[in-house]
Amino acid sequence: MTTAKSSPSAKPRLTTSAMIASIAAEGQRTKPAPFGHALVELGRSREDVVGMTADLGKYTDLHIFAQAFPDRYYQMGMAEQLLFAAASGLAAEGFMPFATTYAVFASRRAYDFIHQTIAEEDRNVKIACALPGLTSGYGPSHQAAEDLALFRAMPNMTVIDPCDAHEIEQIVPAIAAHRGPVYMRLLRGQVPLVLDEYNYRFELGKAALLRDGGDVLIISSGIMTMRALEAAQALSDDRVNAAVLHVPTIKPLDTDAILREAGKPGRLVVVAENHTVIGGLGEAVASLLMRSGVHPAFRQIGLPDEFLAAGALPTLHDRYGISTVEVTRQIKEWLR
């Protein structure tokens, strides 16, 4: 087999391994399987915790819980509707199921079962879903670009979009202490570490101002908070001072923090999310600002209203404007 020669200035050729759900940059600090390890810690203190999945234990890091508590682990096969109906039944009997699958399967294939058996009944089920937004290169079948919009619209459902391993470790016990159904996006495998450098502590329903700045306010969730922090550093090299407000809880929204920060005069407000621009954090913030009479200059960074391409994640993130380079570029253009 021969390989094509490239010029010194050319970008390195991306291999198919770049298509897996790895969002860590080369050399970035990471932590393995934070969800699985956090759930094991929770399981040691709470015997009511059970782990459930639809043939995706290895790919949602639930296999770590299965190894620690094999008698509290339920592998339901490729049957997501059964998975969530059974989770509801276990919750009705006093257990606390943590049910995992891919975000596309929960938000599209099993939505009605979650709506009717978990949300409407207000069952204490915690749904943790991998491959959220554009964290898979395998095309529309595996890209859950609209999951936040769907679960935001579901009554009784708390919705969370974590940024990194540090936050996931804190979310697991926090949602266990919260009575009621939860949908959380899940980052799996080698997950970046970012927020520990900011003395961050997750608090359900609360946003956190990670850095301040007078030129632009970036309101972000999930992996886009990592991108926002990187973009803010890049912007500072051009003497642009960017604030970053991390909003991990999409529902209920921390309206006080958003209105307080967005209401400060003279700043462009940009909402950045790994989700379609329809129905997610951006539109939630925009409607809040309009209803409250707060009218800053406002822009959105998010995925377009279309079925996304398949390919290597770095290429796709550049193409759809959610890479650090593209976030930085767009903000610079808007500030001109």
Coordinates of C-alpha atoms in Angstrom, one line a residue:
M1 CA 0.0 0.0 0.0
T2 CA 1.3 3.4 -0.9
T3 CA 0.6 6.7 0.7
A4 CA 0.2 10.1 -1.0
K5 CA 2.9 12.7 -0.4
S6 CA 1.9 16.0 1.0
S7 CA 3.5 19.4 1.1
P8 CA 5.0 20.6 4.5
S9 CA 2.2 23.2 4.8
A10 CA -0.6 20.7 4.2
K11 CA -2.8 19.5 7.0
P12 CA -2.1 15.9 8.2
R13 CA -4.4 13.4 6.5
L14 CA -7.3 12.4 8.8
T15 CA -7.8 8.7 9.2
T16 CA -11.1 7.0 9.8
S17 CA -10.3 6.7 13.5
A18 CA -11.0 10.5 13.6
M19 CA -14.7 9.6 13.0
I20 CA -15.3 8.1 16.4
A21 CA -16.8 10.2 19.2
S22 CA -13.5 11.7 20.4
I23 CA -13.6 15.5 20.9
A24 CA -10.2 15.8 22.7
A25 CA -7.6 17.8 20.9
E26 CA -4.1 16.3 20.6
G27 CA -2.3 16.7 23.9
Q28 CA -5.4 17.8 25.8
R29 CA -5.9 16.5 29.3
T30 CA -8.5 13.8 29.5
K31 CA -10.1 11.4 32.0
P32 CA -11.4 8.0 31.1
A33 CA -15.1 7.1 31.4
P34 CA -16.1 9.7 34.0
F35 CA -19.8 8.7 33.9
G36 CA -19.1 5.0 34.5
H37 CA -16.7 5.6 37.4
A38 CA -19.1 8.2 39.0
L39 CA -22.0 5.8 38.8
V40 CA -19.9 3.1 40.5
E41 CA -19.2 5.6 43.3
L42 CA -22.9 6.4 43.6
G43 CA -23.8 2.8 43.6
R44 CA -21.6 2.1 46.6
S45 CA -23.7 4.4 48.7
R46 CA -27.1 3.8 47.1
E47 CA -28.4 0.3 46.7
D48 CA -31.4 1.5 44.8
V49 CA -29.2 2.6 41.8
V50 CA -29.4 0.2 38.8
G51 CA -27.8 0.5 35.4
M52 CA -29.6 -0.3 32.2
T53 CA -28.7 -0.1 28.5
A54 CA -29.8 -1.3 25.1
D55 CA -26.8 -3.2 23.9
L56 CA -24.5 -0.2 24.4
G57 CA -22.9 -0.8 27.8
K58 CA -19.4 -0.6 26.4
Y59 CA -20.2 2.5 24.3
T60 CA -21.8 4.5 27.1
D61 CA -19.2 3.5 29.7
L62 CA -21.9 1.6 31.7
H63 CA -19.8 -1.6 31.5
I64 CA -17.8 -0.2 34.4
F65 CA -20.9 -0.2 36.5
A66 CA -21.7 -3.7 35.3
Q67 CA -18.3 -5.0 36.4
A68 CA -18.8 -3.5 39.9
F69 CA -22.5 -4.5 40.3
P70 CA -23.4 -7.3 37.9
D71 CA -26.6 -8.0 39.8
R72 CA -27.8 -4.4 39.3
Y73 CA -27.0 -4.2 35.6
Y74 CA -29.7 -4.9 33.0
Q75 CA -28.8 -5.4 29.3
M76 CA -32.0 -5.1 27.4
G77 CA -30.8 -5.8 23.9
M78 CA -31.4 -3.6 20.9
A79 CA -34.8 -2.6 22.1
E80 CA -34.8 1.1 23.3
Q81 CA -38.5 1.3 23.8
L82 CA -38.4 -1.8 26.1
L83 CA -35.4 -0.2 27.8
F84 CA -37.3 2.9 28.9
A85 CA -40.6 1.2 29.6
A86 CA -38.7 -1.3 31.9
A87 CA -36.8 1.6 33.5
S88 CA -40.1 3.3 34.3
G89 CA -41.3 0.0 35.9
L90 CA -38.2 -0.3 38.1
A91 CA -38.6 3.3 39.2
A92 CA -42.2 2.6 40.1
E93 CA -40.9 -0.1 42.4
G94 CA -38.5 2.2 44.2
F95 CA -35.3 1.8 42.2
M96 CA -33.3 4.6 40.5
P97 CA -32.5 3.5 37.0
F98 CA -29.7 5.1 35.0
A99 CA -30.6 4.2 31.4
T100 CA -28.1 4.7 28.7
T101 CA -28.1 4.6 24.9
Y102 CA -27.2 6.9 22.0
A103 CA -29.0 10.2 22.0
V104 CA -30.5 9.5 18.6
F105 CA -32.2 6.4 19.9
A106 CA -33.7 8.0 22.9
S107 CA -34.8 11.2 21.2
R108 CA -36.2 9.6 18.0
R109 CA -36.8 5.9 18.4
A110 CA -38.1 5.8 22.0
Y111 CA -39.4 9.4 22.5
D112 CA -43.1 8.3 22.9
F113 CA -42.2 5.7 25.5
I114 CA -40.1 8.2 27.5
H115 CA -43.0 10.7 27.2
Q116 CA -45.7 8.4 28.3
T117 CA -44.1 6.0 30.8
I118 CA -41.4 8.3 32.4
A119 CA -42.2 12.0 32.0
E120 CA -46.0 11.8 32.3
E121 CA -45.7 9.5 35.3
D122 CA -42.9 11.6 36.7
R123 CA -40.7 8.6 37.3
N124 CA -37.3 8.9 38.8
V125 CA -35.4 7.7 35.8
K126 CA -32.0 9.2 34.7
I127 CA -31.4 9.0 31.0
A128 CA -27.8 9.4 29.9
C129 CA -27.2 9.5 26.2
A130 CA -23.9 9.3 24.2
L131 CA -23.1 10.9 20.8
P132 CA -25.0 14.1 21.4
G133 CA -25.1 16.7 18.7
L134 CA -22.2 16.5 16.3
T135 CA -19.9 14.2 18.2
S136 CA -20.1 11.3 15.7
G137 CA -18.9 11.4 12.1
Y138 CA -21.3 8.7 11.0
G139 CA -24.0 10.9 9.5
P140 CA -27.6 11.6 10.3
S141 CA -28.4 8.1 11.7
H142 CA -26.1 8.8 14.6
Q143 CA -26.1 12.6 14.9
A144 CA -28.5 13.8 17.5
A145 CA -28.6 17.4 16.4
E146 CA -32.2 18.0 17.8
D147 CA -32.3 16.1 21.1
L148 CA -32.3 19.2 23.3
A149 CA -35.2 20.7 21.5
L150 CA -37.2 17.5 21.8
F151 CA -36.5 17.0 25.5
R152 CA -36.9 20.7 26.4
A153 CA -40.5 20.4 25.1
M154 CA -41.3 17.4 27.3
P155 CA -43.0 18.3 30.6
N156 CA -41.4 17.2 33.9
M157 CA -38.0 16.6 32.1
T158 CA -34.8 18.2 33.4
V159 CA -32.3 18.6 30.6
I160 CA -28.5 18.8 31.0
D161 CA -25.6 19.3 28.6
P162 CA -22.2 18.8 30.3
C163 CA -18.9 20.2 29.2
D164 CA -16.3 17.8 30.4
A165 CA -15.2 14.9 32.6
H166 CA -15.0 17.1 35.7
E167 CA -18.6 18.2 35.3
I168 CA -20.0 14.7 34.5
E169 CA -18.5 13.4 37.7
Q170 CA -20.4 16.0 39.6
I171 CA -23.6 15.7 37.7
V172 CA -24.2 12.0 38.5
P173 CA -24.6 12.5 42.3
A174 CA -26.5 15.8 41.7
I175 CA -29.2 14.2 39.5
A176 CA -29.4 11.3 41.9
A177 CA -30.3 13.8 44.6
H178 CA -32.9 15.3 42.3
R179 CA -36.3 13.6 42.4
G180 CA -37.7 13.2 38.8
P181 CA -36.8 12.3 35.3
V182 CA -33.6 13.7 33.8
Y183 CA -32.1 13.7 30.3
M184 CA -28.4 14.3 30.2
R185 CA -26.1 14.3 27.3
L186 CA -23.1 12.0 27.8
L187 CA -19.5 12.3 26.8
R188 CA -17.8 8.9 26.9
G189 CA -14.3 7.4 26.6
Q190 CA -11.4 9.7 27.0
V191 CA -13.3 12.9 28.0
P192 CA -11.5 16.3 28.1
L193 CA -10.8 18.0 31.4
V194 CA -11.4 21.8 31.3
L195 CA -13.6 23.1 34.1
D196 CA -11.3 22.0 37.0
E197 CA -9.0 24.9 36.0
Y198 CA -11.8 27.3 36.9
N199 CA -12.7 26.0 40.4
Y200 CA -16.0 25.0 38.9
R201 CA -18.8 23.2 40.8
F202 CA -21.9 21.9 39.0
E203 CA -25.2 23.0 40.6
L204 CA -28.4 21.8 39.0
G205 CA -30.3 24.7 37.4
K206 CA -27.4 27.2 37.7
A207 CA -25.1 28.8 35.2
A208 CA -21.5 29.8 36.0
L209 CA -19.6 32.8 34.7
L210 CA -16.2 31.2 34.0
R211 CA -14.5 34.4 32.8
D212 CA -15.5 38.0 32.4
G213 CA -15.0 40.5 29.5
G214 CA -16.4 43.7 28.2
D215 CA -16.6 43.1 24.5
V216 CA -18.6 39.9 24.0
L217 CA -20.5 37.5 26.1
I218 CA -20.5 33.9 25.0
I219 CA -23.3 31.9 26.5
S220 CA -22.6 28.2 25.9
S221 CA -23.3 24.6 27.0
G222 CA -21.7 21.2 26.6
I223 CA -18.6 21.0 24.5
M224 CA -19.2 24.5 23.2
T225 CA -18.1 25.9 26.6
M226 CA -14.7 24.3 25.9
R227 CA -14.7 25.9 22.5
A228 CA -15.9 29.2 23.9
L229 CA -13.0 29.3 26.5
E230 CA -10.5 28.5 23.8
A231 CA -12.0 31.2 21.5
A232 CA -11.9 33.7 24.3
Q233 CA -8.2 33.1 24.8
A234 CA -7.6 33.5 21.1
L235 CA -9.6 36.7 21.0
S236 CA -7.6 38.1 23.9
D237 CA -4.6 38.0 21.6
D238 CA -6.4 40.5 19.4
R239 CA -7.3 42.6 22.5
V240 CA -10.9 41.4 22.4
N241 CA -12.2 40.7 25.9
A242 CA -14.7 37.8 26.0
A243 CA -16.8 36.6 28.9
V244 CA -18.0 33.0 29.0
L245 CA -21.2 32.0 30.8
H246 CA -21.5 28.2 31.0
V247 CA -25.1 27.0 31.1
P248 CA -25.1 23.2 31.6
T249 CA -28.8 23.0 32.7
I250 CA -30.9 23.7 29.6
K251 CA -34.1 23.1 31.5
P252 CA -34.8 24.7 34.0
L253 CA -32.8 27.6 32.6
D254 CA -30.9 30.0 35.0
T255 CA -32.8 33.0 33.9
D256 CA -31.4 35.3 36.5
A257 CA -27.8 34.7 35.5
I258 CA -28.5 35.0 31.8
L259 CA -30.5 38.3 32.2
R260 CA -27.8 39.7 34.5
E261 CA -25.0 39.0 32.1
A262 CA -26.8 39.7 28.9
G263 CA -28.2 43.0 30.3
K264 CA -24.7 44.5 30.8
P265 CA -24.4 47.3 28.2
G266 CA -22.0 47.4 25.3
R267 CA -21.5 43.6 24.8
L268 CA -22.3 41.4 21.8
V269 CA -24.2 38.3 23.1
V270 CA -23.4 35.1 21.3
V271 CA -25.0 31.7 22.2
A272 CA -22.9 28.7 21.2
E273 CA -24.3 25.2 21.2
N274 CA -23.6 21.8 19.7
H275 CA -27.2 21.5 18.5
T276 CA -29.4 22.7 15.7
V277 CA -30.1 26.4 16.0
I278 CA -33.8 25.5 16.2
G279 CA -35.2 24.8 19.6
G280 CA -32.1 24.6 21.7
L281 CA -30.2 26.9 24.1
G282 CA -30.0 29.7 21.5
E283 CA -33.7 30.1 21.0
A284 CA -34.3 29.6 24.8
V285 CA -32.0 32.5 25.5
A286 CA -33.4 34.6 22.7
S287 CA -37.0 34.2 23.8
L288 CA -36.0 34.9 27.4
L289 CA -34.3 38.2 26.4
M290 CA -37.3 39.3 24.3
R291 CA -39.9 38.5 27.0
S292 CA -37.8 40.4 29.6
G293 CA -37.2 43.5 27.5
V294 CA -33.4 42.9 27.2
H295 CA -32.2 43.6 23.7
P296 CA -28.4 43.3 23.2
A297 CA -26.9 42.6 19.8
F298 CA -27.4 38.9 19.5
R299 CA -25.9 36.1 17.4
Q300 CA -26.1 32.2 17.4
I301 CA -23.5 29.6 16.7
G302 CA -24.9 26.2 16.2
L303 CA -25.6 23.5 13.7
P304 CA -27.7 24.3 10.6
D305 CA -31.2 23.2 10.0
E306 CA -30.2 20.3 7.7
F307 CA -29.1 16.7 7.8
L308 CA -25.4 16.8 8.5
A309 CA -22.6 15.1 6.5
A310 CA -20.5 12.1 7.5
G311 CA -16.8 12.5 7.9
A312 CA -14.0 13.1 10.3
L313 CA -15.1 15.2 13.3
P314 CA -12.4 18.0 13.0
T315 CA -13.5 18.5 9.4
L316 CA -17.2 18.5 10.3
H317 CA -16.7 20.9 13.2
D318 CA -14.9 23.3 10.8
R319 CA -17.5 22.9 8.1
Y320 CA -20.5 23.6 10.5
G321 CA -18.8 26.4 12.4
I322 CA -18.4 24.9 15.9
S323 CA -14.6 24.4 16.0
T324 CA -12.5 26.9 18.0
V325 CA -11.1 28.4 14.9
E326 CA -14.6 29.0 13.4
V327 CA -16.1 30.3 16.6
T328 CA -13.2 32.8 16.9
R329 CA -13.5 33.8 13.2
Q330 CA -17.3 34.4 13.4
I331 CA -17.1 36.5 16.6
K332 CA -14.3 38.6 15.0
E333 CA -16.5 39.3 12.0
W334 CA -19.5 40.2 14.1
L335 CA -17.4 42.7 16.1
R336 CA -16.2 44.6 13.1

